[in-house]
Coordinates of C-alpha atoms in Angstrom, one line a residue:
M1 CA -10.4 16.0 -2.0
L2 CA -7.4 15.9 -4.4
T3 CA -4.9 13.2 -3.9
K4 CA -1.4 12.8 -4.7
N5 CA -0.8 11.2 -8.1
R6 CA 2.5 10.6 -10.1
T7 CA 3.5 14.3 -10.0
T8 CA 5.7 14.7 -7.3
N9 CA 4.9 16.6 -4.2
E10 CA 7.1 19.5 -4.8
Q11 CA 5.2 19.9 -8.1
I12 CA 2.1 19.8 -6.5
F13 CA 2.9 22.0 -3.7
K14 CA 4.2 24.7 -6.0
S15 CA 1.0 24.3 -8.4
A16 CA -1.3 24.8 -5.3
R17 CA 0.5 27.9 -4.2
R18 CA 0.4 29.3 -7.7
T19 CA -3.4 28.7 -8.0
K20 CA -4.3 29.7 -4.6
N21 CA -5.2 26.3 -3.3
N22 CA -4.1 27.1 0.0
L23 CA -5.0 24.3 2.3
I24 CA -2.5 21.5 2.1
V25 CA -2.8 18.2 4.3
Y26 CA 0.7 16.4 4.7
N27 CA 0.4 13.1 6.2
T28 CA 4.0 12.2 7.2
E29 CA 6.0 10.2 9.9
D30 CA 8.8 12.4 9.9
P31 CA 7.7 15.9 10.4
Q32 CA 11.0 17.6 10.6
H33 CA 12.2 16.1 7.3
T34 CA 9.0 17.1 5.8
I35 CA 9.1 20.7 7.0
N36 CA 12.7 20.7 5.7
Q37 CA 11.4 19.7 2.3
I38 CA 8.6 22.5 2.3
I39 CA 11.1 25.1 3.1
S40 CA 13.4 24.0 0.5
W41 CA 10.5 24.2 -2.2
L42 CA 9.8 27.9 -1.2
P43 CA 11.9 30.8 -2.8
S44 CA 15.0 31.5 -0.9
G45 CA 16.9 34.8 -0.2
E46 CA 15.0 38.0 -0.3
K47 CA 12.1 36.4 -1.8
Q48 CA 11.5 34.0 0.7
P49 CA 8.1 34.3 2.3
M50 CA 7.4 34.3 5.9
I51 CA 7.3 30.8 7.2
I52 CA 5.8 30.0 11.0
K53 CA 5.1 26.8 12.7
W54 CA 2.5 26.1 15.5
T55 CA 2.8 23.4 17.9
N56 CA 0.9 22.7 21.2
I57 CA 3.9 23.3 23.2
S58 CA 5.3 26.6 21.9
G59 CA 2.8 28.2 19.9
F60 CA 3.9 30.0 16.9
R61 CA 7.7 30.4 16.0
S62 CA 9.3 31.6 13.0
L63 CA 11.3 29.1 10.8
N64 CA 13.2 31.5 8.7
G65 CA 15.1 34.8 9.1
G66 CA 13.5 37.1 6.7
N67 CA 13.2 40.8 7.2
K68 CA 12.3 41.8 10.8
N69 CA 9.5 44.1 9.3
R70 CA 8.0 40.9 7.9
I71 CA 7.7 39.1 11.1
P72 CA 3.9 38.8 11.9
V73 CA 2.6 40.2 15.0
L74 CA 0.7 37.5 16.6
A75 CA -0.2 38.8 19.8
T76 CA -3.0 39.8 22.3
K77 CA -4.5 42.8 20.5
A78 CA -5.0 43.8 16.9
N79 CA -3.4 47.1 17.5
M80 CA -0.2 45.8 18.7
T81 CA 2.8 47.1 16.6
A82 CA 5.5 44.8 14.9
I83 CA 7.8 43.1 17.2
E84 CA 11.0 45.3 17.3
S85 CA 13.9 42.9 17.5
Q86 CA 17.5 42.8 16.1
T87 CA 17.5 39.0 15.5
I88 CA 15.0 36.6 14.5
E89 CA 15.8 34.3 17.5
E90 CA 15.0 37.2 19.9
A91 CA 11.9 37.7 18.0
S92 CA 10.8 34.2 18.1
I93 CA 11.5 34.1 21.8
E94 CA 9.3 37.2 22.4
L95 CA 6.6 36.0 20.0
V96 CA 6.4 32.6 21.9
Q97 CA 6.4 34.4 25.3
R98 CA 3.5 36.5 24.3
L99 CA 1.4 33.7 22.9
S100 CA 2.2 31.3 25.8
D101 CA 1.0 34.0 28.4
D102 CA -2.0 35.1 26.6
F103 CA -3.2 32.7 24.1
P104 CA -2.5 29.0 25.2
G105 CA -4.9 27.3 22.8
I106 CA -4.9 26.6 19.2
I107 CA -8.3 28.4 18.5
S108 CA -7.3 31.6 19.7
D109 CA -3.9 31.6 18.0
L110 CA -5.2 30.6 14.8
K111 CA -7.7 33.3 14.9
K112 CA -5.0 35.9 14.7
L113 CA -3.4 34.5 11.4
G114 CA -6.2 36.3 9.4
S115 CA -6.5 39.4 11.4
P116 CA -7.5 42.0 9.0
F117 CA -7.2 45.1 11.2
Q118 CA -3.8 46.2 10.9
E119 CA -0.9 45.9 8.5
N120 CA 1.6 44.1 10.6
V121 CA -0.9 41.8 12.2
G122 CA -1.6 38.3 10.9
L123 CA 0.3 36.1 8.3
P124 CA 2.0 38.3 5.8
E125 CA 1.6 38.0 2.0
R126 CA 2.6 34.7 0.5
G127 CA 3.2 33.6 4.1
V128 CA 3.2 30.1 5.1
C129 CA 1.7 28.5 8.4
I130 CA 2.5 24.9 9.4
I131 CA 0.4 23.4 12.0
E132 CA 2.3 20.3 13.6
N133 CA 0.0 17.3 15.1
A134 CA -2.8 18.9 13.3
G135 CA -5.0 15.7 12.9
Q136 CA -5.6 15.6 16.8
Y137 CA -7.8 18.4 16.8
F138 CA -10.2 16.8 14.1
E139 CA -10.7 13.6 16.5
E140 CA -14.4 13.2 17.7
G141 CA -13.0 13.5 21.3
Y142 CA -11.7 17.1 21.1
D143 CA -14.3 19.2 22.7
K144 CA -13.6 22.2 20.2
R145 CA -13.6 20.1 17.1
W146 CA -16.2 21.9 15.3
E147 CA -14.7 25.3 16.2
Y148 CA -11.2 24.2 14.9
I149 CA -12.9 23.0 11.5
Q150 CA -14.7 26.5 11.3
I151 CA -11.5 28.5 11.9
I152 CA -9.7 26.5 9.4
Q153 CA -12.6 27.0 6.7
D154 CA -12.5 30.7 7.6
L155 CA -8.7 30.9 7.3
V156 CA -8.8 29.4 4.0
K157 CA -11.1 32.0 2.7
I158 CA -9.3 34.9 4.2
L159 CA -5.7 34.0 3.4
K160 CA -6.3 32.9 -0.2
N161 CA -6.2 36.6 -1.2
N162 CA -2.9 37.1 -0.8
Y163 CA -1.4 33.5 -1.7
R164 CA -1.0 32.6 2.0
T165 CA -1.0 28.8 2.8
I166 CA -2.0 26.7 5.6
I167 CA -0.3 23.2 5.9
L168 CA -1.6 20.7 8.4
I169 CA 1.1 18.1 9.3
G170 CA 0.4 14.9 11.3
A171 CA 1.0 11.0 11.1
E172 CA -2.5 10.1 9.7
I173 CA -4.7 13.3 9.3
K174 CA -8.5 12.2 8.9
V175 CA -9.8 15.0 6.8
P176 CA -13.3 16.1 8.0
I177 CA -15.9 16.1 5.1
E178 CA -16.4 19.8 5.6
L179 CA -12.8 20.4 4.5
A180 CA -12.4 17.6 2.1
Q181 CA -13.0 19.5 -1.1
Q182 CA -10.7 22.2 -0.1
A183 CA -7.7 20.0 1.0
I184 CA -4.9 18.9 -1.1
V185 CA -3.6 15.8 0.5
L186 CA 0.0 14.7 0.3
S187 CA 2.0 11.6 1.8
D188 CA 5.3 10.8 2.4
E189 CA 6.8 9.8 -1.1
P190 CA 9.8 7.3 -1.5
I191 CA 13.3 8.7 -1.9
P192 CA 15.3 7.5 -4.9
E193 CA 17.4 4.6 -4.5
T194 CA 20.6 6.9 -5.1
E195 CA 19.4 8.8 -1.9
I196 CA 19.3 5.4 0.0
E197 CA 22.7 4.6 -1.1
K198 CA 24.1 8.0 0.1
I199 CA 22.5 7.3 3.5
L200 CA 24.1 3.8 3.6
T201 CA 27.4 5.2 2.6
T202 CA 27.3 8.1 5.2
M203 CA 26.4 5.9 8.1
I204 CA 28.8 3.4 7.3
T205 CA 31.8 5.6 6.8
S206 CA 30.7 7.9 9.9
N207 CA 31.2 4.6 11.9
N208 CA 34.5 3.8 10.4
L209 CA 33.3 0.7 8.8
T210 CA 34.1 -1.1 5.6
M211 CA 31.7 -0.1 2.6
P212 CA 29.9 -3.0 1.2
T213 CA 30.8 -3.9 -2.5
P214 CA 28.3 -2.7 -5.2
Q215 CA 27.0 -6.1 -5.5
E216 CA 26.2 -6.3 -1.5
V217 CA 24.7 -2.8 -1.9
S218 CA 22.3 -4.2 -4.6
K219 CA 21.2 -6.7 -1.7
I220 CA 20.8 -3.9 0.9
V221 CA 19.0 -1.2 -1.0
P222 CA 15.8 -3.3 -1.8
A223 CA 15.6 -4.0 2.1
L224 CA 15.3 -0.2 2.6
R225 CA 13.2 0.8 -0.5
G226 CA 9.9 2.5 0.3
L227 CA 11.0 3.7 3.8
I228 CA 11.3 7.2 4.7
P229 CA 14.8 8.7 5.6
H230 CA 14.3 8.4 9.4
R231 CA 13.3 5.0 9.2
I232 CA 16.1 4.0 6.8
E233 CA 18.6 5.7 9.3
K234 CA 17.1 3.8 12.3
H235 CA 17.1 0.4 10.5
I236 CA 20.7 0.9 9.2
S237 CA 21.9 1.7 12.7
L238 CA 20.3 -1.3 14.2
A239 CA 21.5 -3.5 11.5
L240 CA 25.0 -2.5 11.3
D241 CA 27.5 -5.3 12.7
P242 CA 31.1 -5.0 12.2
K243 CA 31.5 -8.7 12.8
L244 CA 29.6 -9.4 9.5
K245 CA 30.3 -9.2 6.0
P246 CA 29.0 -7.1 4.5
V247 CA 28.7 -4.9 7.9
V248 CA 24.9 -4.8 7.4
N249 CA 22.6 -7.3 8.5
V250 CA 20.5 -7.6 5.5
D251 CA 18.2 -10.1 7.1
L252 CA 17.5 -8.0 10.0
L253 CA 16.6 -5.1 7.5
W254 CA 14.1 -7.2 6.0
Q255 CA 12.6 -8.3 9.2
M256 CA 12.2 -4.8 10.2
K257 CA 10.9 -3.7 7.0
E258 CA 8.3 -6.5 7.2
E259 CA 7.1 -5.3 10.5
V260 CA 6.6 -1.6 9.1
I261 CA 4.4 -3.3 6.0
N262 CA 2.6 -5.5 8.3
S263 CA 1.3 -2.7 10.6
V264 CA -0.7 -1.1 7.8
K265 CA -4.1 -2.4 8.0
G266 CA -5.1 -4.9 5.3
L267 CA -1.5 -5.5 4.1
H268 CA 0.9 -8.2 5.2
V269 CA 4.0 -9.8 3.6
S270 CA 3.6 -13.3 2.1
R271 CA 5.3 -15.9 3.9
T272 CA 4.9 -19.0 1.5
T273 CA 8.0 -20.6 0.5
E274 CA 6.8 -22.4 -2.9
T275 CA 8.2 -21.6 -6.3
F276 CA 7.0 -22.4 -9.7
D277 CA 9.2 -25.7 -9.3
D278 CA 6.8 -26.8 -6.5
I279 CA 3.4 -26.4 -8.8
G280 CA 2.4 -29.3 -11.0
G281 CA 0.7 -28.3 -14.4
L282 CA -0.3 -24.7 -15.4
E283 CA 2.7 -24.5 -17.5
D284 CA 1.1 -21.8 -19.8
I285 CA 0.7 -19.4 -17.1
K286 CA 3.9 -20.1 -15.5
S287 CA 5.5 -19.6 -18.9
F288 CA 3.8 -15.9 -19.2
I289 CA 4.8 -14.9 -15.9
T290 CA 8.2 -15.8 -16.5
K291 CA 8.4 -13.7 -19.8
L292 CA 7.0 -10.7 -17.8
F293 CA 9.9 -11.0 -15.3
N294 CA 12.3 -11.2 -18.3
G295 CA 10.8 -8.3 -19.8
K296 CA 11.8 -4.6 -20.3
R297 CA 10.4 -3.5 -16.9
P298 CA 10.0 -6.5 -14.4
P299 CA 7.9 -5.9 -11.2
K300 CA 9.3 -5.1 -8.1
V301 CA 6.3 -6.0 -6.1
I302 CA 3.7 -8.9 -6.5
A303 CA 0.3 -7.7 -4.7
L304 CA -2.3 -10.5 -4.3
L305 CA -5.8 -9.7 -4.0
S306 CA -7.6 -12.9 -3.0
E307 CA -11.3 -13.6 -3.9
V308 CA -11.8 -10.1 -4.9
E309 CA -15.3 -10.4 -6.0
K310 CA -16.2 -10.2 -2.2
V311 CA -15.1 -6.9 -1.9
F312 CA -16.0 -5.3 -5.1
A313 CA -18.9 -7.2 -6.3
S314 CA -21.5 -4.5 -4.9
A315 CA -19.5 -1.6 -5.6
S316 CA -20.0 1.3 -8.4
I317 CA -18.8 4.5 -9.3
S318 CA -21.7 5.2 -11.7
G319 CA -24.9 4.3 -9.3
D320 CA -26.1 5.6 -6.2
N321 CA -23.8 3.4 -4.0
T322 CA -21.8 5.2 -1.1
G323 CA -20.7 2.4 1.2
T324 CA -17.3 1.3 1.9
S325 CA -17.0 -0.9 -1.2
S326 CA -17.9 1.9 -3.4
D327 CA -15.0 4.1 -1.6
F328 CA -12.6 1.1 -2.0
L329 CA -13.5 0.8 -5.8
S330 CA -12.8 4.7 -6.5
T331 CA -9.6 4.7 -4.6
T332 CA -8.6 1.6 -6.2
L333 CA -9.2 2.9 -9.9
T334 CA -7.6 6.3 -9.2
S335 CA -4.5 4.5 -7.7
F336 CA -4.2 2.3 -10.8
D337 CA -4.6 5.2 -13.0
N338 CA -2.3 7.6 -11.1
Y339 CA 0.6 4.9 -10.5
K340 CA 0.2 3.2 -13.8
W341 CA -0.1 -0.1 -12.1
K342 CA -0.8 -3.2 -14.1
G343 CA -2.2 -6.6 -13.3
M344 CA -4.2 -9.6 -14.3
I345 CA -7.0 -11.5 -13.0
F346 CA -7.0 -15.3 -12.2
D347 CA -10.5 -16.9 -12.5
G348 CA -11.9 -20.5 -11.7
S349 CA -13.3 -22.7 -9.2
A350 CA -11.9 -22.7 -5.8
G351 CA -9.1 -24.7 -5.2
T352 CA -7.7 -24.8 -8.7
G353 CA -4.4 -23.3 -8.0
K354 CA -4.8 -19.7 -8.5
D355 CA -3.5 -18.4 -5.1
M356 CA -0.8 -20.9 -5.1
V357 CA 0.5 -19.5 -8.4
I358 CA 0.2 -16.0 -7.3
K359 CA 2.1 -16.4 -4.1
A360 CA 4.9 -18.5 -5.8
I361 CA 5.6 -15.7 -8.2
A362 CA 7.5 -13.5 -5.7
N363 CA 9.5 -16.5 -4.6
T364 CA 10.4 -17.6 -7.9
F365 CA 11.7 -14.2 -9.0
G366 CA 12.9 -12.8 -5.7
V367 CA 10.8 -9.8 -5.3
L368 CA 8.5 -8.7 -2.6
G369 CA 5.1 -10.4 -2.3
L370 CA 2.3 -8.7 -0.7
V371 CA -1.1 -10.0 0.3
I372 CA -3.9 -7.4 0.4
D373 CA -6.9 -8.1 2.7
L374 CA -9.2 -5.2 1.8
N375 CA -11.8 -6.5 4.2
G376 CA -9.1 -6.1 6.9
A377 CA -8.8 -2.4 6.0
K378 CA -12.5 -1.9 6.4
E379 CA -14.0 0.0 9.6
S380 CA -17.5 0.7 10.8
L381 CA -16.7 4.4 9.9
L382 CA -16.9 5.2 6.1
G383 CA -14.1 7.7 6.3
V384 CA -11.8 5.6 8.5
A385 CA -12.0 2.9 6.0
G386 CA -11.2 5.2 3.1
S387 CA -8.2 6.5 5.1
N388 CA -7.0 2.9 5.7
I389 CA -7.1 2.0 1.9
R390 CA -5.5 5.4 0.7
K391 CA -2.7 4.4 3.4
L392 CA -2.3 1.0 2.0
Y393 CA -2.0 1.9 -1.6
S394 CA 0.5 4.7 -0.5
M395 CA 2.7 2.1 1.1
L396 CA 2.5 0.0 -2.2
Y397 CA 3.6 3.0 -4.3
A398 CA 6.4 3.8 -1.8
L399 CA 7.7 0.0 -2.1
G400 CA 7.3 -0.5 -5.8
G401 CA 6.5 2.7 -7.5
E402 CA 4.9 2.0 -10.9
D403 CA 6.4 -1.6 -10.9
V404 CA 3.7 -2.9 -8.5
F405 CA 1.9 -6.0 -10.4
F406 CA -1.5 -6.8 -9.1
V407 CA -2.8 -10.3 -9.4
A408 CA -6.5 -10.8 -8.3
S409 CA -7.8 -14.4 -7.8
S410 CA -11.5 -14.5 -8.3
N411 CA -14.2 -17.5 -8.3
A412 CA -16.6 -15.2 -10.3
S413 CA -14.8 -12.3 -12.1
E414 CA -18.0 -11.7 -14.1
Q415 CA -19.5 -10.1 -10.9
L416 CA -16.5 -7.5 -10.7
P417 CA -17.5 -3.9 -12.3
S418 CA -16.4 -3.5 -15.7
E419 CA -14.3 -0.4 -15.0
L420 CA -12.2 -2.4 -12.4
I421 CA -11.7 -5.4 -14.8
R422 CA -10.3 -2.9 -17.5
R423 CA -7.6 -1.8 -15.0
F424 CA -6.3 -5.2 -15.1
T425 CA -4.5 -4.7 -18.4
F426 CA -2.8 -8.0 -18.5
G427 CA -6.3 -9.7 -18.8
R428 CA -8.1 -12.7 -17.3
R429 CA -6.9 -16.3 -17.1
F430 CA -9.0 -19.3 -16.4
F431 CA -7.8 -22.1 -14.1
P432 CA -9.5 -25.1 -15.3
M433 CA -9.8 -28.4 -13.1
P434 CA -6.6 -30.7 -13.7
T435 CA -6.9 -34.0 -16.3
K436 CA -5.9 -37.2 -14.6
E437 CA -2.5 -36.6 -16.3
A438 CA -2.0 -32.8 -14.8
A439 CA -3.4 -34.4 -11.4
L440 CA -0.7 -37.1 -11.2
D441 CA 1.8 -34.3 -11.9
I442 CA 0.7 -32.4 -9.0
L443 CA 0.6 -35.4 -6.8
G444 CA 4.2 -36.2 -7.5
K445 CA 5.4 -32.8 -6.6
Q446 CA 3.2 -32.7 -3.3
M447 CA 4.4 -36.2 -2.3
R448 CA 8.0 -34.6 -2.5
A449 CA 7.0 -31.7 -0.8
F450 CA 5.7 -33.7 2.0
Q451 CA 8.4 -36.2 2.0
L452 CA 6.1 -39.2 1.3
S453 CA 7.5 -42.3 0.3
K454 CA 6.7 -44.2 -2.9
Q455 CA 3.4 -45.9 -2.5
A456 CA 0.2 -47.1 -4.2
I457 CA -2.0 -44.0 -4.9
P458 CA -5.7 -43.7 -5.0
N459 CA -7.8 -42.6 -8.0
I460 CA -7.5 -38.8 -8.0
S461 CA -9.9 -38.2 -11.0
G462 CA -12.0 -35.0 -9.9
Y463 CA -9.5 -33.7 -7.5
S464 CA -8.5 -30.1 -7.7
P465 CA -5.1 -29.2 -6.8
A466 CA -6.2 -28.0 -3.4
D467 CA -7.7 -31.6 -2.8
I468 CA -4.3 -33.3 -3.7
R469 CA -2.5 -31.0 -1.3
N470 CA -4.9 -31.9 1.4
L471 CA -4.7 -35.5 0.7
C472 CA -0.9 -35.5 1.0
N473 CA -0.9 -33.1 4.1
L474 CA -3.4 -35.6 5.9
A475 CA -1.4 -38.7 4.9
D476 CA 1.7 -36.9 6.5
A477 CA 0.0 -35.6 9.4
L478 CA -1.6 -39.0 10.4
S479 CA 1.1 -41.1 9.0
I480 CA -1.1 -43.1 6.9
P481 CA -0.9 -44.3 3.3
L482 CA -2.3 -42.0 0.6
V483 CA -5.2 -44.7 -0.1
E484 CA -6.1 -44.2 3.7
A485 CA -6.2 -40.6 3.5
A486 CA -8.3 -40.6 0.4
K487 CA -11.1 -42.0 2.5
E488 CA -11.4 -38.7 4.4
I489 CA -11.3 -36.5 1.1
T490 CA -14.2 -35.7 -0.8
P491 CA -13.1 -34.5 -4.3
A492 CA -14.3 -31.2 -5.7
A493 CA -15.8 -32.8 -8.6
I494 CA -18.2 -34.4 -6.4
V495 CA -19.0 -31.5 -4.1
E496 CA -18.7 -28.6 -6.6
A497 CA -19.7 -30.7 -9.9
A498 CA -22.5 -28.3 -11.1
R499 CA -20.5 -25.1 -10.2
I500 CA -17.2 -26.5 -11.9
R501 CA -19.1 -27.3 -15.2
S502 CA -20.8 -23.9 -15.0
R503 CA -17.5 -21.9 -14.5
G504 CA -15.8 -23.9 -17.4
E505 CA -18.9 -23.2 -19.6
W506 CA -18.7 -19.6 -18.8
A507 CA -14.9 -19.1 -19.5
Q508 CA -15.3 -21.0 -22.6
E509 CA -18.1 -19.0 -23.9
H510 CA -16.4 -15.7 -23.0
K511 CA -13.0 -17.0 -24.6
I512 CA -11.1 -16.3 -21.4
K513 CA -7.7 -17.4 -22.0
S514 CA -6.8 -20.8 -20.1
A515 CA -4.1 -20.9 -17.7
S516 CA -2.8 -24.1 -19.2
T517 CA -3.4 -24.9 -22.7
G518 CA -4.4 -28.5 -23.5
L519 CA -6.8 -28.6 -20.3
P520 CA -10.4 -28.6 -21.4
Y521 CA -12.4 -25.8 -19.8
V522 CA -14.8 -28.6 -18.7
I523 CA -13.3 -31.9 -17.9
P524 CA -15.7 -34.4 -19.5
G525 CA -18.3 -36.4 -17.4
S526 CA -17.8 -33.9 -14.4
E527 CA -21.4 -33.5 -14.1
T528 CA -22.6 -36.9 -15.0
K529 CA -25.5 -38.7 -13.1
E530 CA -23.0 -41.5 -12.1
S531 CA -20.4 -38.9 -10.6
K532 CA -23.4 -37.3 -8.6
D533 CA -24.8 -40.7 -7.4
V534 CA -21.6 -42.6 -6.8
S535 CA -20.6 -43.2 -3.3
H536 CA -17.3 -41.8 -2.0
E537 CA -15.8 -45.2 -1.3
K538 CA -16.5 -46.4 -5.0
S539 CA -15.1 -43.3 -6.5
I540 CA -11.6 -44.1 -5.0
G541 CA -9.7 -47.1 -6.5
V542 CA -6.2 -48.1 -6.1
R543 CA -3.9 -47.5 -9.1
P544 CA -0.9 -49.7 -9.6
I545 CA 1.4 -46.4 -9.9
E546 CA 4.2 -45.6 -7.6
F547 CA 6.3 -42.3 -7.4
E548 CA 10.0 -42.6 -6.4
Q549 CA 11.1 -40.2 -3.8
N550 CA 13.0 -37.3 -5.3
I551 CA 13.6 -35.0 -2.3

């Protein structure tokens, strides 16, 4: 199956017509807008081919004027002569009447498209047939599904000779495997921001409202970016409020856009509020990300892939694997290549701050942060899962184009397929356990976040950033001192001692750059016999250090 790459839909469509690739599947939420686009891509005037559309309500009808002698006869018998009509409207009425009376079903109708028995019967040379809601006939519940698939296969062969094209249109068409190799699959593509501004201007002026300033428009457009035209119009109409300044409720626009994004399986908007200012330590990685956003082409969307090895560790594109993970891998590699996406991988033991940093990126730099849950896109049927992941990536491209930056967190990135690691062109960063000094920095910020008063603190040596957050959260939730809360926390250095040391040694051996220069890959003594055998109570001592509130 050929999928849409960076080339525009118009270029792909014209190339397909030129090379006789005559089965096009177009997934769209706005059929009328898509049909208008397709018509605009075809020659105009005398050179315009016959364009017909089939729906389950009206059967066939012509979508363009053309010459009356080029109107196809789609009727009950192969020897019926051409429709004699003065106008295309009259021809369409007569055509629909004949089809409605004698051939109420899609199977019978489609058989006539390729009729070879008479010159004026069937779809003319270079003609285009658009079938609306085409996906419903591929569903397992349709009793003539196999006959439908067979007639499409036959038509593809018959119509190819004269450059005739079949276009299947639907919201989310699940192309059967029998047609997958022949179909070119297109999806709604984002419209330029200039077009969004035109729609905005038209709707505001038509309502006799005051046009927002350029600065206000610059805040409105991102809340509409990635949506198809009819959604843009709908969202603007709902957000217009003459009492506001600007007259568009930007918060409502974002709320509606978030609902659209969250409706995609395996994708949702990050709702965290932390920024880099709330994260202690890890200065190097924060500095690197800041330089990225101050660079020539800052990201518009940050996409988080958490614990990525759980999805891709068993996947392969070179072996015999044929499961969902391999399908996800193939689609991911293709999407990265086609859309020129970039990214990096954060490696380290659980709880070392990887996901926290990733989620803080979007808030720090004011861009859209999305969480990708590939397991949430999985289905029991392989084809459905593949469709889900392709729709997910199509949404990402619509929202950010080439400016989507992926950050994957992993507790074992060496388990990932090498071809996937290479797509994260900004490399890997290793998140080590914090030293005592770094841990105190993290604790201070977490105490302020939870509005904890100054107080004596426990010995937090061996605590991960997640442990420190849990410590403050527990103290806050139970209204108890940190020292008391610490008795309920078992530090990662005790629970995960062997694994922490192993991860650090691996990162050091493979020269994975640290997320914080100055922090050792392996904290000295993290796997000593004493740390293994010491009782939890003995590992916690009260330090005479107090933090002042700085809320």
